[in-house]
């Protein structure tokens, strides 16, 4: 029987602490942090995540503006909106929900965001700072994963960590954060040979591949810590499921995260934290 880390419960505690802190900001700074989220198109997953971000903002006392635009929006118009938000002194955080429609250059859009308002930590300057171990805004999902490991009392230093997936959003940055915690990190991907052999060597396994129930029991060592980043629809039941076959893997794991209620809520929680950090940096620079 594994220890199941509830991201839902942990994020609720952290959000309550943040709410208490934010409640003091009006008197101290004259206003509360302001997060602006841009949603392009109507992908049901994106709509659900953006709604979760607005809900969490309300819980923490952060002002949230969600700008919704059709999938047909021109890149120029999107860049114009970002320029306006960059120039607005009352906007502390800007997030463009990904993925964007194919006709829009994602990297160009991310780079257009003022790096001091980049609450995702995706701007090239923040990415460079992360890889050079300089102070920066950490990407929300990797930050949430390390918080979950630490809260569960998982020792990271010296451990063999295997990450499945090499995306800019999760795989690469979580690998770097685990390396900074002194794990020995292996990054695997679609071209990895004998993947199961590699993952069986993992003491900490982070799965961010985006395929329902991809990780099966034979791929996991007895006693492993398993972090499931996937949010998929189970093709059989239509219900939400992770990248890990939870029912099969949980009995072998020492610690595991569920889907839903695991990494997802922690991503949103860390977004709240990053928004507060960007706000405070600005206020303290005045
Ligand atoms: N710019 N794009 C930008 N920043 C991000 O940090 C994200 N991400 C990923 C996709 N695109 C992004 C998110 O917000 C993934 N993601 C995210 C956020 C929240 C949840 C899942 C993914 C989440 O709360 N999941 C719930 C279930 C939600 C549901 O019911 O649909 C969970 O319990 O896992």
Short mmCIF file of N, CA and C in Angstrom, two decimals, residues 168-259:
data_model
loop_
_atom_site.label_atom_id
_atom_site.label_comp_id
_atom_site.label_asym_id
_atom_site.label_seq_id
_atom_site.Cartn_x
_atom_site.Cartn_y
_atom_site.Cartn_z
N UNK A 168 9.18 21.35 -22.73
CA UNK A 168 9.64 22.59 -22.09
C UNK A 168 8.82 22.90 -20.84
N UNK A 169 7.57 22.45 -20.80
CA UNK A 169 6.67 22.79 -19.69
C UNK A 169 6.97 21.92 -18.47
N UNK A 170 7.24 20.63 -18.67
CA UNK A 170 7.39 19.72 -17.53
C UNK A 170 8.71 18.94 -17.55
N UNK A 171 8.91 18.11 -18.55
CA UNK A 171 10.02 17.16 -18.53
C UNK A 171 11.38 17.81 -18.29
N UNK A 172 11.72 18.81 -19.10
CA UNK A 172 13.04 19.43 -18.95
C UNK A 172 13.18 20.18 -17.63
N UNK A 173 12.23 21.09 -17.29
CA UNK A 173 12.43 21.82 -16.03
C UNK A 173 12.37 20.93 -14.78
N UNK A 174 11.53 19.89 -14.77
CA UNK A 174 11.49 19.05 -13.56
C UNK A 174 12.80 18.28 -13.44
N UNK A 175 13.39 17.92 -14.58
CA UNK A 175 14.69 17.25 -14.55
C UNK A 175 15.74 18.15 -13.90
N UNK A 176 15.71 19.43 -14.28
CA UNK A 176 16.68 20.38 -13.73
C UNK A 176 16.45 20.59 -12.22
N UNK A 177 15.18 20.69 -11.81
CA UNK A 177 14.91 20.88 -10.37
C UNK A 177 15.36 19.66 -9.57
N UNK A 178 15.14 18.46 -10.11
CA UNK A 178 15.58 17.24 -9.41
C UNK A 178 17.10 17.17 -9.35
N UNK A 179 17.74 17.61 -10.42
CA UNK A 179 19.21 17.67 -10.43
C UNK A 179 19.70 18.65 -9.36
N UNK A 180 19.02 19.79 -9.25
CA UNK A 180 19.39 20.79 -8.24
C UNK A 180 19.18 20.24 -6.82
N UNK A 181 18.28 19.26 -6.68
CA UNK A 181 18.07 18.60 -5.38
C UNK A 181 19.03 17.42 -5.22
N UNK A 182 19.98 17.31 -6.14
CA UNK A 182 21.04 16.30 -6.07
C UNK A 182 20.60 14.87 -6.37
N UNK A 183 19.52 14.73 -7.13
CA UNK A 183 19.17 13.41 -7.67
C UNK A 183 20.07 13.12 -8.86
N UNK A 184 20.17 11.84 -9.21
CA UNK A 184 20.84 11.45 -10.46
C UNK A 184 19.73 11.24 -11.48
N UNK A 185 19.67 12.12 -12.48
CA UNK A 185 18.47 12.20 -13.31
C UNK A 185 18.69 11.60 -14.70
N UNK A 186 17.75 10.78 -15.13
CA UNK A 186 17.73 10.26 -16.49
C UNK A 186 16.46 10.78 -17.17
N UNK A 187 16.61 11.41 -18.32
CA UNK A 187 15.45 11.90 -19.07
C UNK A 187 15.17 10.94 -20.22
N UNK A 188 13.98 10.38 -20.24
CA UNK A 188 13.63 9.42 -21.30
C UNK A 188 12.53 10.01 -22.18
N UNK A 189 12.34 9.42 -23.35
CA UNK A 189 11.41 9.97 -24.34
C UNK A 189 11.04 8.89 -25.34
N UNK A 190 10.35 9.30 -26.41
CA UNK A 190 9.79 8.34 -27.37
C UNK A 190 10.86 7.50 -28.05
N UNK A 191 12.09 7.99 -28.11
CA UNK A 191 13.16 7.25 -28.80
C UNK A 191 14.03 6.45 -27.83
N UNK A 192 13.68 6.45 -26.56
CA UNK A 192 14.46 5.70 -25.58
C UNK A 192 14.31 4.20 -25.84
N UNK A 193 15.43 3.48 -25.90
CA UNK A 193 15.36 2.03 -26.08
C UNK A 193 15.17 1.36 -24.72
N UNK A 194 14.46 0.25 -24.69
CA UNK A 194 14.23 -0.51 -23.47
C UNK A 194 13.76 0.38 -22.32
N UNK A 195 12.71 1.16 -22.59
CA UNK A 195 12.23 2.12 -21.60
C UNK A 195 11.92 1.45 -20.26
N UNK A 196 11.25 0.29 -20.31
CA UNK A 196 10.84 -0.36 -19.06
C UNK A 196 12.06 -0.71 -18.20
N UNK A 197 13.14 -1.07 -18.88
CA UNK A 197 14.37 -1.40 -18.14
C UNK A 197 14.90 -0.16 -17.42
N UNK A 198 14.82 0.99 -18.10
CA UNK A 198 15.29 2.24 -17.50
C UNK A 198 14.37 2.64 -16.33
N UNK A 199 13.06 2.57 -16.56
CA UNK A 199 12.14 3.04 -15.51
C UNK A 199 12.17 2.11 -14.30
N UNK A 200 12.45 0.83 -14.53
CA UNK A 200 12.54 -0.11 -13.39
C UNK A 200 13.71 0.24 -12.46
N UNK A 201 14.67 1.00 -12.98
CA UNK A 201 15.80 1.43 -12.15
C UNK A 201 15.50 2.70 -11.36
N UNK A 202 14.30 3.26 -11.53
CA UNK A 202 13.98 4.55 -10.89
C UNK A 202 13.56 4.38 -9.44
N UNK A 203 14.17 5.19 -8.57
CA UNK A 203 13.66 5.30 -7.20
C UNK A 203 12.58 6.37 -7.14
N UNK A 204 12.72 7.37 -8.02
CA UNK A 204 11.67 8.39 -8.20
C UNK A 204 11.34 8.41 -9.69
N UNK A 205 10.07 8.20 -10.02
CA UNK A 205 9.66 8.16 -11.43
C UNK A 205 8.63 9.28 -11.67
N UNK A 206 8.97 10.20 -12.59
CA UNK A 206 8.06 11.29 -12.94
C UNK A 206 7.57 11.06 -14.36
N UNK A 207 6.27 10.97 -14.52
CA UNK A 207 5.71 10.60 -15.82
C UNK A 207 4.91 11.76 -16.42
N UNK A 208 5.41 12.28 -17.53
CA UNK A 208 4.76 13.41 -18.21
C UNK A 208 4.82 13.15 -19.70
N UNK A 209 4.04 12.18 -20.15
CA UNK A 209 4.10 11.77 -21.55
C UNK A 209 2.78 12.02 -22.26
N UNK A 210 1.68 12.13 -21.47
CA UNK A 210 0.38 12.43 -22.07
C UNK A 210 -0.27 11.26 -22.77
N UNK A 211 -0.06 10.06 -22.24
CA UNK A 211 -0.75 8.88 -22.78
C UNK A 211 -1.43 8.13 -21.65
N UNK A 212 -2.75 7.90 -21.76
CA UNK A 212 -3.48 7.29 -20.66
C UNK A 212 -2.90 5.94 -20.24
N UNK A 213 -2.65 5.79 -18.94
CA UNK A 213 -2.22 4.52 -18.33
C UNK A 213 -1.01 3.91 -19.03
N UNK A 214 -0.08 4.76 -19.47
CA UNK A 214 1.10 4.31 -20.22
C UNK A 214 2.04 3.48 -19.33
N UNK A 215 2.18 3.89 -18.08
CA UNK A 215 3.11 3.20 -17.17
C UNK A 215 2.39 2.06 -16.47
N UNK A 216 2.86 0.86 -16.72
CA UNK A 216 2.23 -0.33 -16.16
C UNK A 216 3.11 -0.88 -15.02
N UNK A 217 2.57 -1.84 -14.28
CA UNK A 217 3.24 -2.32 -13.07
C UNK A 217 4.64 -2.87 -13.36
N UNK A 218 4.81 -3.51 -14.52
CA UNK A 218 6.11 -4.12 -14.84
C UNK A 218 7.19 -3.08 -15.09
N UNK A 219 6.80 -1.81 -15.23
CA UNK A 219 7.78 -0.74 -15.49
C UNK A 219 8.27 -0.08 -14.21
N UNK A 220 7.73 -0.51 -13.06
CA UNK A 220 7.97 0.20 -11.80
C UNK A 220 8.63 -0.74 -10.79
N UNK A 221 9.67 -0.24 -10.12
CA UNK A 221 10.33 -1.03 -9.07
C UNK A 221 9.50 -1.04 -7.80
N UNK A 222 9.61 -2.11 -7.05
CA UNK A 222 8.98 -2.21 -5.73
C UNK A 222 9.50 -1.05 -4.86
N UNK A 223 8.57 -0.28 -4.27
CA UNK A 223 8.99 0.79 -3.36
C UNK A 223 9.28 2.13 -4.03
N UNK A 224 9.06 2.22 -5.34
CA UNK A 224 9.36 3.47 -6.05
C UNK A 224 8.37 4.58 -5.67
N UNK A 225 8.84 5.83 -5.83
CA UNK A 225 7.98 7.01 -5.67
C UNK A 225 7.51 7.39 -7.08
N UNK A 226 6.21 7.46 -7.29
CA UNK A 226 5.68 7.66 -8.64
C UNK A 226 4.85 8.94 -8.71
N UNK A 227 5.29 9.88 -9.57
CA UNK A 227 4.60 11.16 -9.75
C UNK A 227 3.96 11.17 -11.14
N UNK A 228 2.65 11.30 -11.16
CA UNK A 228 1.89 11.20 -12.41
C UNK A 228 1.41 12.58 -12.85
N UNK A 229 1.99 13.09 -13.93
CA UNK A 229 1.68 14.44 -14.39
C UNK A 229 0.55 14.44 -15.43
N UNK A 230 0.21 13.28 -15.97
CA UNK A 230 -0.75 13.21 -17.06
C UNK A 230 -2.17 13.53 -16.64
N UNK A 231 -2.90 14.21 -17.51
CA UNK A 231 -4.35 14.37 -17.33
C UNK A 231 -4.98 13.97 -18.66
N UNK A 232 -5.53 12.77 -18.69
CA UNK A 232 -6.08 12.22 -19.94
C UNK A 232 -7.51 11.75 -19.71
N UNK A 233 -8.19 11.51 -20.82
CA UNK A 233 -9.48 10.82 -20.74
C UNK A 233 -9.23 9.34 -20.97
N UNK A 234 -9.72 8.52 -20.07
CA UNK A 234 -9.62 7.07 -20.26
C UNK A 234 -10.49 6.69 -21.46
N UNK A 235 -9.89 6.12 -22.52
CA UNK A 235 -10.67 5.82 -23.73
C UNK A 235 -11.80 4.83 -23.46
N UNK A 236 -11.67 4.02 -22.41
CA UNK A 236 -12.71 3.03 -22.12
C UNK A 236 -13.87 3.62 -21.30
N UNK A 237 -13.51 4.35 -20.22
CA UNK A 237 -14.56 4.83 -19.32
C UNK A 237 -14.93 6.30 -19.56
N UNK A 238 -14.06 7.06 -20.28
CA UNK A 238 -14.32 8.48 -20.49
C UNK A 238 -13.97 9.33 -19.28
N UNK A 239 -13.50 8.68 -18.20
CA UNK A 239 -13.15 9.42 -16.99
C UNK A 239 -11.72 9.96 -17.08
N UNK A 240 -11.40 10.94 -16.21
CA UNK A 240 -10.03 11.45 -16.16
C UNK A 240 -9.10 10.34 -15.66
N UNK A 241 -7.93 10.24 -16.29
CA UNK A 241 -6.93 9.30 -15.76
C UNK A 241 -5.54 9.84 -16.05
N UNK A 242 -4.56 9.31 -15.37
CA UNK A 242 -3.20 9.79 -15.53
C UNK A 242 -2.44 9.02 -16.61
N UNK A 243 -1.12 9.25 -16.62
CA UNK A 243 -0.22 8.51 -17.51
C UNK A 243 0.17 7.17 -16.88
N UNK A 244 -0.22 6.99 -15.62
CA UNK A 244 0.14 5.78 -14.87
C UNK A 244 -1.12 4.95 -14.65
N UNK A 245 -1.00 3.65 -14.83
CA UNK A 245 -2.10 2.74 -14.50
C UNK A 245 -2.14 2.62 -12.97
N UNK A 246 -2.91 3.53 -12.36
CA UNK A 246 -2.86 3.71 -10.90
C UNK A 246 -3.19 2.40 -10.15
N UNK A 247 -4.25 1.74 -10.56
CA UNK A 247 -4.70 0.53 -9.83
C UNK A 247 -3.61 -0.53 -9.81
N UNK A 248 -2.88 -0.66 -10.93
CA UNK A 248 -1.85 -1.69 -11.04
C UNK A 248 -0.54 -1.27 -10.36
N UNK A 249 -0.21 0.03 -10.41
CA UNK A 249 1.08 0.50 -9.93
C UNK A 249 1.06 0.84 -8.43
N UNK A 250 -0.06 1.32 -7.94
CA UNK A 250 -0.15 1.77 -6.54
C UNK A 250 0.34 0.72 -5.53
N UNK A 251 -0.03 -0.57 -5.70
CA UNK A 251 0.41 -1.56 -4.71
C UNK A 251 1.94 -1.73 -4.65
N UNK A 252 2.62 -1.42 -5.76
CA UNK A 252 4.08 -1.57 -5.79
C UNK A 252 4.80 -0.34 -5.27
N UNK A 253 4.17 0.83 -5.40
CA UNK A 253 4.82 2.10 -5.07
C UNK A 253 4.85 2.32 -3.56
N UNK A 254 5.84 3.13 -3.12
CA UNK A 254 5.84 3.55 -1.71
C UNK A 254 5.07 4.85 -1.56
N UNK A 255 5.15 5.68 -2.58
CA UNK A 255 4.46 6.97 -2.61
C UNK A 255 3.96 7.15 -4.04
N UNK A 256 2.74 7.67 -4.20
CA UNK A 256 2.20 7.87 -5.56
C UNK A 256 1.24 9.06 -5.54
N UNK A 257 1.10 9.73 -6.69
CA UNK A 257 0.12 10.82 -6.79
C UNK A 257 -1.06 10.36 -7.64
N UNK A 258 -2.28 10.74 -7.24
CA UNK A 258 -3.48 10.34 -7.99
C UNK A 258 -3.79 11.32 -9.13
N UNK A 259 -4.62 10.91 -10.06
CA UNK A 259 -5.20 11.80 -11.07
C UNK A 259 -6.68 11.46 -11.16
#
